[in-house]
Amino acid sequence: MRINASRSIKKAALAASAASLAILFATPAMAQDAQGSGEEAEAPAEGIVVIGTRRADRTVTDSASPVDVIGSEDLATQSASNMLDTVKNVVPSFFVGQNTISDASTFVRAPSLRGLPGDQVLVMLNGKRFNRSALVQVYVGGDTALSFGSQGSDISVIPSIAIKNLQILRDGATAQYGSDAIGGVLNYGLRNDAGLEIQGRYGQTYEGDGKSYQIAANAGVKVGDRGFINLSAEFFDDGQTSRGTDRPVALVFRSLNAANPALVSQLPNFPGPVQNWGSSPVNGYKAMLNAGFEIIDQTQLYMVGNLARSKGDQSFNYRSPISATNLQVNDGSGITTRSPGRNSAFARPIYLTPCPAATPTCPTGGFVMQNLANTQQTYNFTSLYPAGFTPRFVGEVDQAFGVLGVKNTGGALTWDLAVSASRASLDLSMYNSLSPSYGPTTQTSFKFGKLIQTEFDVYLDMAYEIDAGMASPLTLSWGAEYRKEGYEQTAGDPQSYGAGPYASQTLYTETAAGVYAAVTPGACPVSQPVGATNCVVSMPTGASGYGGTSTTFAGKFNQWSYGAYVGLEGDLSDKFTFGLAGRWERYSLSGNTLVGKANFIAHLTDVVAVRGTVGTGFHAPSPGQNNVSILTTNFVAGNQVQTGTYPVTSSIAQFFNAAPLKPAKATNFGLGLVITPGGGFNLAIDAYSIRVRDRIGISRNFTVTPANIVALPDLIAVGAGGVVNYFTNSFSTTTDGVDVVATYKTEFLGGRTNLTLAYNYNMSRVTKWDPLLISDEQRADIRNLAPNHRLNASMSWQKDNWAFNVAERFYGSWGTENDYPGQKFGAKVTTDIDVSYTFMEHFTLTLGANNLFNTYPDKIAASIDNPIFLMTGGTADGQIYPRSGGPFGINGGFYYARLRIKY
């Protein structure tokens, strides 16, 4: 189905006009949190601040593309230690989930800008492409639905104190910056000032958990009158939160063993819930270096470096050793009963005696269920975990990124030559678990292997000013880029992925001395498929909770690309500015791509300007998307079910009709209105429409049957009843939206006052799809996971040594069909507030609260898919609030104190 882009733009423009009239008639008193004015956003001598242009004389209000500039104060004063949460607070079109229990996606969360995946938003440091994370987002569920299958940058490794400003280009920019800039660009400008700044912050939630410690410092020195060195570092330690309730089956276990407190105390997390729905504890450090030295007049040698490390420890789902029967639940239609089952590892004993050698009636590979003497040896995992177990999943993120370059900024011809190199890794492991198919020889801790992303880039950017007799010189820009990406998976412990000796047991009984008979399905301890003639029992393969990388899929995979671009922009008159750009790139895995862009801004009067843009873009599949292999665990009716994501070239993906990946292609349209009446007031309204064809994502799940395993033995790692999926280009989307950004600077009660407002309407729809590959739930989540309406309104006030900030954040309704079918979570408003006092000139104490009134998302509604147990008030796995956290999280209110020392 094709969408008429002009009609979409007209609808968006009408909505924008209505919003602007409401603002103008109400009061010119609001703007986006931390939006800089045009004066603040002007480019300093050392480089371009406003992205989306190669010119050095553009400001926010006369840029042909919509650009936001968020200052360092607004980033550094946020209470979050994670840049993802900081940006989410101040940019309405930016969305990222809390990800309470989301496998590896808890350690590397994937954001979305304008409803598009994380790898369709380009991230840069000082104008240079930032590397991808090591994680390809394969977790199935609402936690990652907007970025399902993406492999984008991990901005959580960037320390806030290192940032001078964040420039957000809300426009397609692939023609200017290359693959991935479909939804826009985040460019972090790094500090280059001299001085010393130290910050210490402590905070905790209103519930008393989630204790958070942060120490950050920035030191800058001038190197004579020609250079500078600026170094930033941050150390953080964020504690765990828990917003769920106990599992009903765990309460039954407590009741059944009330007379045995020693056994009850062995429940995981005793005396609290057996698993945690909330933020996982994480600690680590981040560091940033920015340095430059003028080696000759107007020619600078520069360097950027980023190092970071974090370690998270995530609660997984509880594995119960018992079943419970007839527990009352509300399933949305009334009161009925449910019977949560025990985990499959505890469902039956393992039979340890193999068939005797050279026994025709008990062949090699079989096991004895019963012998004549009734002395058969068995093993049950209750001897290892008598109260069940909750695996703890550990992720260690390491990041190294560096840029070395030289640039000339003087004269008509400017140029910039640079190289960058990076390595990001995610080391995954688990403890408090087991590998069921290995029986009594199981490990309880596992190494799953490392995921590693490496990148090497070479850039040449040039610009030349041509005096063509117009209102300004024409800026001709051109350049080239070479990039090599590597994605590597190292093998995990054999037990983390392997099938042990008890993975599949065909059982026999001894009927006479040395004579055996196969156990019939009717006498089997577990039910057998229709038509079965023998009793076969099994145990899940791999570690309980996650599967390590096998030697089959371990390896390193590379992709190289090179490309060239050209651009032309300038002022045809005092009232009209235009820009043109084109780019060609070639990728070793996906071939050639050619894209272009045109934009303009026309000043109709001294107060009103109109701007517009049209362009094409692309996202090339990464080596990770082409080669990732991950095996995770989900639960169905209390039983462990394996979910495998496999490369499109693998035998498993080919078995289910996978096709080679190709680049996603995009078309962007934008139309905007800029109003600058003076008196400290600015207003920008920008409507947009983004069409992405052949988006790269992950297919729906395909259930593995016993017949599939017979036809393809490689499927034994997943097992019968497990599911597999793979990457695909099988759907297209259209995203329409409006951004309204206003700023007003004035005085109030004798103090400088900034009133701000930013509103975003965004709607993404799947317009074309293959129903055999893309599920209805995936399509619904792309449309509804992020609120279609977001609004931030804030005021900052400063007088003498006092400063006061307050922000109201509105989140529209949202839903996640993957997790909570049919439920719509209602709109909410949160309030952030802080008060600061500066004393002894260099010391500033801040007291503040995020989510001042302790607002939570709606609770999970009772339904057939998510019945609420009356004895706990939660779901079968203890959820009360949506697991993804929704648009603002499930931790509730958070208060903090911060001390800043600045010289």
Tab-separated table of N, CA and C in Angstrom, residues 568-683:
chain	number	residue	atom	x	y	z
A	568	LEU	N	25.749	21.399	-1.918
A	568	LEU	CA	25.810	22.809	-2.304
A	568	LEU	C	24.713	23.534	-1.540
A	569	GLU	N	25.080	24.645	-0.878
A	569	GLU	CA	24.087	25.408	-0.130
A	569	GLU	C	24.509	26.870	-0.056
A	570	GLY	N	23.504	27.720	0.130
A	570	GLY	CA	23.797	29.146	0.217
A	570	GLY	C	22.522	29.961	0.217
A	571	ASP	N	22.683	31.286	0.260
A	571	ASP	CA	21.562	32.224	0.255
A	571	ASP	C	21.400	32.794	-1.148
A	572	LEU	N	20.289	32.433	-1.810
A	572	LEU	CA	20.026	33.024	-3.117
A	572	LEU	C	19.660	34.495	-2.982
A	573	SER	N	19.078	34.834	-1.821
A	573	SER	CA	18.751	36.227	-1.512
A	573	SER	C	18.785	36.371	-0.005
A	574	ASP	N	18.500	37.568	0.482
A	574	ASP	CA	18.459	37.770	1.919
A	574	ASP	C	17.328	36.988	2.563
A	575	LYS	N	16.387	36.554	1.755
A	575	LYS	CA	15.193	35.905	2.280
A	575	LYS	C	15.114	34.405	2.009
A	576	PHE	N	16.014	33.881	1.163
A	576	PHE	CA	15.848	32.489	0.738
A	576	PHE	C	17.183	31.760	0.772
A	577	THR	N	17.182	30.621	1.503
A	577	THR	CA	18.369	29.774	1.620
A	577	THR	C	18.012	28.366	1.140
A	578	PHE	N	18.934	27.755	0.418
A	578	PHE	CA	18.680	26.401	-0.085
A	578	PHE	C	19.853	25.499	0.240
A	579	GLY	N	19.616	24.188	0.132
A	579	GLY	CA	20.669	23.197	0.300
A	579	GLY	C	20.388	21.972	-0.547
A	580	LEU	N	21.424	21.421	-1.145
A	580	LEU	CA	21.329	20.193	-1.934
A	580	LEU	C	22.449	19.256	-1.505
A	581	ALA	N	22.183	17.965	-1.491
A	581	ALA	CA	23.204	16.989	-1.127
A	581	ALA	C	22.925	15.672	-1.821
A	582	GLY	N	23.978	14.967	-2.150
A	582	GLY	CA	23.868	13.634	-2.734
A	582	GLY	C	24.975	12.745	-2.203
A	583	ARG	N	24.703	11.452	-2.089
A	583	ARG	CA	25.694	10.524	-1.533
A	583	ARG	C	25.574	9.174	-2.221
A	584	TRP	N	26.735	8.591	-2.505
A	584	TRP	CA	26.818	7.225	-3.042
A	584	TRP	C	27.665	6.397	-2.097
A	585	GLU	N	27.193	5.192	-1.805
A	585	GLU	CA	27.959	4.281	-0.956
A	585	GLU	C	27.865	2.864	-1.496
A	586	ARG	N	28.909	2.104	-1.222
A	586	ARG	CA	28.932	0.692	-1.595
A	586	ARG	C	29.264	-0.133	-0.354
A	587	TYR	N	28.450	-1.175	-0.121
A	587	TYR	CA	28.636	-2.080	1.018
A	587	TYR	C	28.945	-3.482	0.504
A	588	SER	N	29.924	-4.104	1.127
A	588	SER	CA	30.355	-5.419	0.653
A	588	SER	C	29.272	-6.483	0.808
A	589	LEU	N	28.369	-6.303	1.781
A	589	LEU	CA	27.319	-7.296	2.003
A	589	LEU	C	26.009	-6.979	1.315
A	590	SER	N	25.835	-5.732	0.851
A	590	SER	CA	24.516	-5.377	0.318
A	590	SER	C	24.557	-4.472	-0.908
A	591	GLY	N	25.718	-4.201	-1.475
A	591	GLY	CA	25.770	-3.509	-2.752
A	591	GLY	C	25.754	-1.990	-2.658
A	592	ASN	N	25.332	-1.339	-3.775
A	592	ASN	CA	25.416	0.114	-3.930
A	592	ASN	C	24.118	0.803	-3.505
A	593	THR	N	24.267	2.052	-3.059
A	593	THR	CA	23.122	2.879	-2.694
A	593	THR	C	23.408	4.324	-3.082
A	594	LEU	N	22.396	4.998	-3.625
A	594	LEU	CA	22.509	6.405	-4.001
A	594	LEU	C	21.322	7.146	-3.396
A	595	VAL	N	21.605	8.215	-2.625
A	595	VAL	CA	20.540	8.980	-1.965
A	595	VAL	C	20.784	10.471	-2.161
A	596	GLY	N	19.725	11.263	-1.956
A	596	GLY	CA	19.835	12.707	-2.114
A	596	GLY	C	18.927	13.447	-1.162
A	597	LYS	N	19.144	14.759	-1.048
A	597	LYS	CA	18.353	15.593	-0.151
A	597	LYS	C	18.332	17.021	-0.669
A	598	ALA	N	17.205	17.696	-0.487
A	598	ALA	CA	17.081	19.121	-0.791
A	598	ALA	C	16.285	19.768	0.325
A	599	ASN	N	16.697	20.976	0.752
A	599	ASN	CA	15.933	21.695	1.754
A	599	ASN	C	16.045	23.194	1.510
A	600	PHE	N	15.183	23.937	2.185
A	600	PHE	CA	15.178	25.384	2.010
A	600	PHE	C	14.587	26.031	3.238
A	601	ILE	N	14.857	27.334	3.404
A	601	ILE	CA	14.143	28.166	4.348
A	601	ILE	C	13.897	29.507	3.682
A	602	ALA	N	12.639	29.968	3.723
A	602	ALA	CA	12.243	31.232	3.098
A	602	ALA	C	11.697	32.153	4.177
A	603	HIS	N	12.337	33.299	4.354
A	603	HIS	CA	11.887	34.284	5.330
A	603	HIS	C	10.813	35.147	4.678
A	604	LEU	N	9.559	34.855	4.997
A	604	LEU	CA	8.450	35.589	4.404
A	604	LEU	C	8.406	37.025	4.920
A	605	THR	N	8.724	37.181	6.197
A	605	THR	CA	8.848	38.507	6.807
A	605	THR	C	10.006	38.449	7.779
A	606	ASP	N	10.240	39.525	8.496
A	606	ASP	CA	11.291	39.513	9.512
A	606	ASP	C	10.925	38.610	10.679
A	607	VAL	N	9.663	38.238	10.761
A	607	VAL	CA	9.184	37.436	11.892
A	607	VAL	C	8.895	35.989	11.502
A	608	VAL	N	8.422	35.760	10.310
A	608	VAL	CA	7.927	34.443	9.910
A	608	VAL	C	8.787	33.861	8.795
A	609	ALA	N	9.159	32.593	8.955
A	609	ALA	CA	9.897	31.877	7.917
A	609	ALA	C	9.276	30.502	7.725
A	610	VAL	N	9.361	30.016	6.497
A	610	VAL	CA	8.877	28.673	6.156
A	610	VAL	C	10.077	27.840	5.708
A	611	ARG	N	10.135	26.590	6.174
A	611	ARG	CA	11.234	25.725	5.747
A	611	ARG	C	10.687	24.360	5.346
A	612	GLY	N	11.421	23.694	4.485
A	612	GLY	CA	10.973	22.399	4.015
A	612	GLY	C	12.139	21.535	3.597
A	613	THR	N	11.875	20.241	3.522
A	613	THR	CA	12.930	19.308	3.149
A	613	THR	C	12.320	18.090	2.477
A	614	VAL	N	13.064	17.483	1.588
A	614	VAL	CA	12.710	16.204	1.001
A	614	VAL	C	14.016	15.458	0.758
A	615	GLY	N	14.008	14.189	1.026
A	615	GLY	CA	15.243	13.434	0.848
A	615	GLY	C	14.995	11.944	0.893
A	616	THR	N	15.987	11.216	0.494
A	616	THR	CA	15.947	9.757	0.565
A	616	THR	C	17.056	9.289	1.487
A	617	GLY	N	16.907	8.086	2.024
A	617	GLY	CA	17.896	7.561	2.951
A	617	GLY	C	17.928	6.053	2.921
A	618	PHE	N	18.825	5.492	3.712
A	618	PHE	CA	18.934	4.033	3.763
A	618	PHE	C	19.588	3.603	5.063
A	619	HIS	N	19.351	2.361	5.397
A	619	HIS	CA	20.058	1.701	6.495
A	619	HIS	C	20.564	0.373	5.969
A	620	ALA	N	21.885	0.222	5.919
A	620	ALA	CA	22.479	-1.018	5.440
A	620	ALA	C	22.530	-2.032	6.574
A	621	PRO	N	22.199	-3.306	6.303
A	621	PRO	CA	22.287	-4.305	7.373
A	621	PRO	C	23.703	-4.429	7.896
A	622	SER	N	23.840	-4.513	9.197
A	622	SER	CA	25.160	-4.609	9.817
A	622	SER	C	25.634	-6.061	9.806
A	623	PRO	N	26.926	-6.284	10.014
A	623	PRO	CA	27.403	-7.678	10.131
A	623	PRO	C	26.715	-8.422	11.267
A	624	GLY	N	26.369	-7.692	12.345
A	624	GLY	CA	25.660	-8.334	13.441
A	624	GLY	C	24.284	-8.808	13.025
A	625	GLN	N	23.546	-7.974	12.297
A	625	GLN	CA	22.213	-8.380	11.844
A	625	GLN	C	22.286	-9.547	10.867
A	626	ASN	N	23.349	-9.617	10.110
A	626	ASN	CA	23.503	-10.713	9.159
A	626	ASN	C	23.957	-12.008	9.813
A	627	ASN	N	24.556	-11.947	11.020
A	627	ASN	CA	25.225	-13.130	11.552
A	627	ASN	C	24.912	-13.484	12.999
A	628	VAL	N	24.102	-12.689	13.700
A	628	VAL	CA	23.871	-12.963	15.115
A	628	VAL	C	23.147	-14.286	15.315
A	629	SER	N	23.536	-14.978	16.381
A	629	SER	CA	22.877	-16.222	16.789
A	629	SER	C	22.710	-16.166	18.299
A	630	ILE	N	21.464	-16.144	18.764
A	630	ILE	CA	21.169	-16.030	20.194
A	630	ILE	C	20.089	-17.040	20.563
A	631	LEU	N	20.263	-17.701	21.701
A	631	LEU	CA	19.266	-18.641	22.209
A	631	LEU	C	18.861	-18.181	23.606
A	632	THR	N	17.593	-17.843	23.778
A	632	THR	CA	17.091	-17.374	25.074
A	632	THR	C	15.944	-18.249	25.537
A	633	THR	N	15.469	-17.969	26.743
A	633	THR	CA	14.412	-18.778	27.340
A	633	THR	C	13.179	-17.940	27.618
A	634	ASN	N	12.035	-18.426	27.222
A	634	ASN	CA	10.753	-17.864	27.628
A	634	ASN	C	9.997	-18.930	28.408
A	635	PHE	N	8.877	-18.515	28.995
A	635	PHE	CA	8.092	-19.472	29.759
A	635	PHE	C	6.666	-19.524	29.227
A	636	VAL	N	6.171	-20.735	29.028
A	636	VAL	CA	4.791	-20.964	28.625
A	636	VAL	C	4.196	-21.945	29.615
A	637	ALA	N	3.165	-21.495	30.348
A	637	ALA	CA	2.521	-22.324	31.375
A	637	ALA	C	3.532	-22.866	32.378
A	638	GLY	N	4.529	-22.057	32.701
A	638	GLY	CA	5.526	-22.442	33.687
A	638	GLY	C	6.645	-23.296	33.145
A	639	ASN	N	6.580	-23.683	31.872
A	639	ASN	CA	7.609	-24.538	31.294
A	639	ASN	C	8.606	-23.724	30.490
A	640	GLN	N	9.842	-24.136	30.588
A	640	GLN	CA	10.930	-23.466	29.885
A	640	GLN	C	10.851	-23.767	28.391
A	641	VAL	N	10.813	-22.705	27.578
A	641	VAL	CA	10.736	-22.840	26.125
A	641	VAL	C	11.864	-22.035	25.505
A	642	GLN	N	12.633	-22.653	24.648
A	642	GLN	CA	13.760	-21.991	24.024
A	642	GLN	C	13.301	-21.138	22.838
A	643	THR	N	13.918	-19.945	22.710
A	643	THR	CA	13.678	-19.068	21.572
A	643	THR	C	15.013	-18.791	20.907
A	644	GLY	N	15.160	-19.212	19.672
A	644	GLY	CA	16.430	-19.048	18.958
A	644	GLY	C	16.318	-18.055	17.817
A	645	THR	N	17.252	-17.118	17.743
A	645	THR	CA	17.369	-16.209	16.605
A	645	THR	C	18.615	-16.608	15.831
A	646	TYR	N	18.466	-16.865	14.538
A	646	TYR	CA	19.558	-17.441	13.766
A	646	TYR	C	19.854	-16.618	12.517
A	647	PRO	N	21.120	-16.657	12.049
A	647	PRO	CA	21.480	-15.913	10.833
A	647	PRO	C	20.673	-16.391	9.629
A	648	VAL	N	20.403	-15.476	8.709
A	648	VAL	CA	19.611	-15.838	7.527
A	648	VAL	C	20.328	-16.883	6.674
A	649	THR	N	21.649	-16.976	6.822
A	649	THR	CA	22.408	-17.958	6.039
A	649	THR	C	22.481	-19.319	6.714
A	650	SER	N	21.982	-19.440	7.940
A	650	SER	CA	22.097	-20.703	8.675
A	650	SER	C	21.114	-21.733	8.140
A	651	SER	N	21.405	-22.992	8.441
A	651	SER	CA	20.507	-24.069	8.006
A	651	SER	C	19.140	-23.934	8.667
A	652	ILE	N	19.110	-23.451	9.913
A	652	ILE	CA	17.838	-23.332	10.629
A	652	ILE	C	16.963	-22.254	9.988
A	653	ALA	N	17.534	-21.071	9.738
A	653	ALA	CA	16.748	-19.999	9.112
A	653	ALA	C	16.324	-20.392	7.701
A	654	GLN	N	17.212	-21.051	6.967
A	654	GLN	CA	16.876	-21.484	5.616
A	654	GLN	C	15.745	-22.516	5.622
A	655	PHE	N	15.718	-23.328	6.683
A	655	PHE	CA	14.660	-24.331	6.805
A	655	PHE	C	13.289	-23.668	6.871
A	656	PHE	N	13.253	-22.446	7.472
A	656	PHE	CA	11.993	-21.710	7.580
A	656	PHE	C	11.914	-20.567	6.561
A	657	ASN	N	12.627	-20.751	5.430
A	657	ASN	CA	12.480	-19.889	4.243
A	657	ASN	C	13.035	-18.472	4.419
A	658	ALA	N	14.141	-18.315	5.127
A	658	ALA	CA	14.778	-17.004	5.243
A	658	ALA	C	15.371	-16.574	3.911
A	659	ALA	N	15.415	-15.247	3.694
A	659	ALA	CA	15.989	-14.669	2.477
A	659	ALA	C	17.119	-13.717	2.866
A	660	PRO	N	18.100	-13.479	1.978
A	660	PRO	CA	19.201	-12.558	2.294
A	660	PRO	C	18.685	-11.158	2.619
A	661	LEU	N	19.374	-10.477	3.524
A	661	LEU	CA	18.990	-9.118	3.891
A	661	LEU	C	19.453	-8.120	2.836
A	662	LYS	N	18.700	-7.039	2.722
A	662	LYS	CA	19.062	-5.939	1.836
A	662	LYS	C	18.847	-4.630	2.590
A	663	PRO	N	19.395	-3.514	2.105
A	663	PRO	CA	19.226	-2.249	2.820
A	663	PRO	C	17.767	-1.815	2.879
A	664	ALA	N	17.404	-1.207	4.001
A	664	ALA	CA	16.110	-0.518	4.100
A	664	ALA	C	16.244	0.827	3.402
A	665	LYS	N	15.211	1.244	2.691
A	665	LYS	CA	15.220	2.519	1.961
A	665	LYS	C	14.167	3.443	2.558
A	666	ALA	N	14.455	4.737	2.576
A	666	ALA	CA	13.557	5.694	3.217
A	666	ALA	C	13.371	6.929	2.357
A	667	THR	N	12.226	7.573	2.538
A	667	THR	CA	11.941	8.884	1.944
A	667	THR	C	11.415	9.791	3.051
A	668	ASN	N	12.008	10.971	3.183
A	668	ASN	CA	11.638	11.933	4.222
A	668	ASN	C	11.023	13.179	3.606
A	669	PHE	N	9.944	13.649	4.217
A	669	PHE	CA	9.342	14.926	3.838
A	669	PHE	C	9.203	15.773	5.100
A	670	GLY	N	9.464	17.057	4.982
A	670	GLY	CA	9.298	17.945	6.128
A	670	GLY	C	8.817	19.309	5.697
A	671	LEU	N	7.982	19.934	6.521
A	671	LEU	CA	7.494	21.282	6.259
A	671	LEU	C	7.363	21.982	7.600
A	672	GLY	N	7.979	23.176	7.708
A	672	GLY	CA	8.002	23.830	9.002
A	672	GLY	C	7.744	25.319	8.939
A	673	LEU	N	7.400	25.870	10.105
A	673	LEU	CA	7.135	27.293	10.272
A	673	LEU	C	7.964	27.785	11.447
A	674	VAL	N	8.737	28.874	11.252
A	674	VAL	CA	9.574	29.449	12.298
A	674	VAL	C	9.095	30.881	12.551
A	675	ILE	N	8.780	31.190	13.804
A	675	ILE	CA	8.283	32.507	14.182
A	675	ILE	C	9.233	33.108	15.211
A	676	THR	N	9.828	34.271	14.889
A	676	THR	CA	10.777	34.942	15.769
A	676	THR	C	10.390	36.407	15.922
A	677	PRO	N	9.387	36.697	16.746
A	677	PRO	CA	8.918	38.076	16.868
A	677	PRO	C	9.822	38.953	17.709
A	678	GLY	N	10.840	38.384	18.342
A	678	GLY	CA	11.695	39.154	19.223
A	678	GLY	C	11.166	39.149	20.639
A	679	GLY	N	11.814	39.923	21.489
A	679	GLY	CA	11.383	39.963	22.875
A	679	GLY	C	11.645	38.678	23.615
A	680	GLY	N	12.576	37.864	23.129
A	680	GLY	CA	12.925	36.625	23.810
A	680	GLY	C	12.068	35.439	23.451
A	681	PHE	N	11.201	35.571	22.431
A	681	PHE	CA	10.281	34.483	22.087
A	681	PHE	C	10.632	33.897	20.731
A	682	ASN	N	10.697	32.569	20.668
A	682	ASN	CA	10.876	31.842	19.410
A	682	ASN	C	9.883	30.687	19.369
A	683	LEU	N	9.380	30.412	18.182
A	683	LEU	CA	8.451	29.300	17.997
A	683	LEU	C	8.774	28.605	16.684
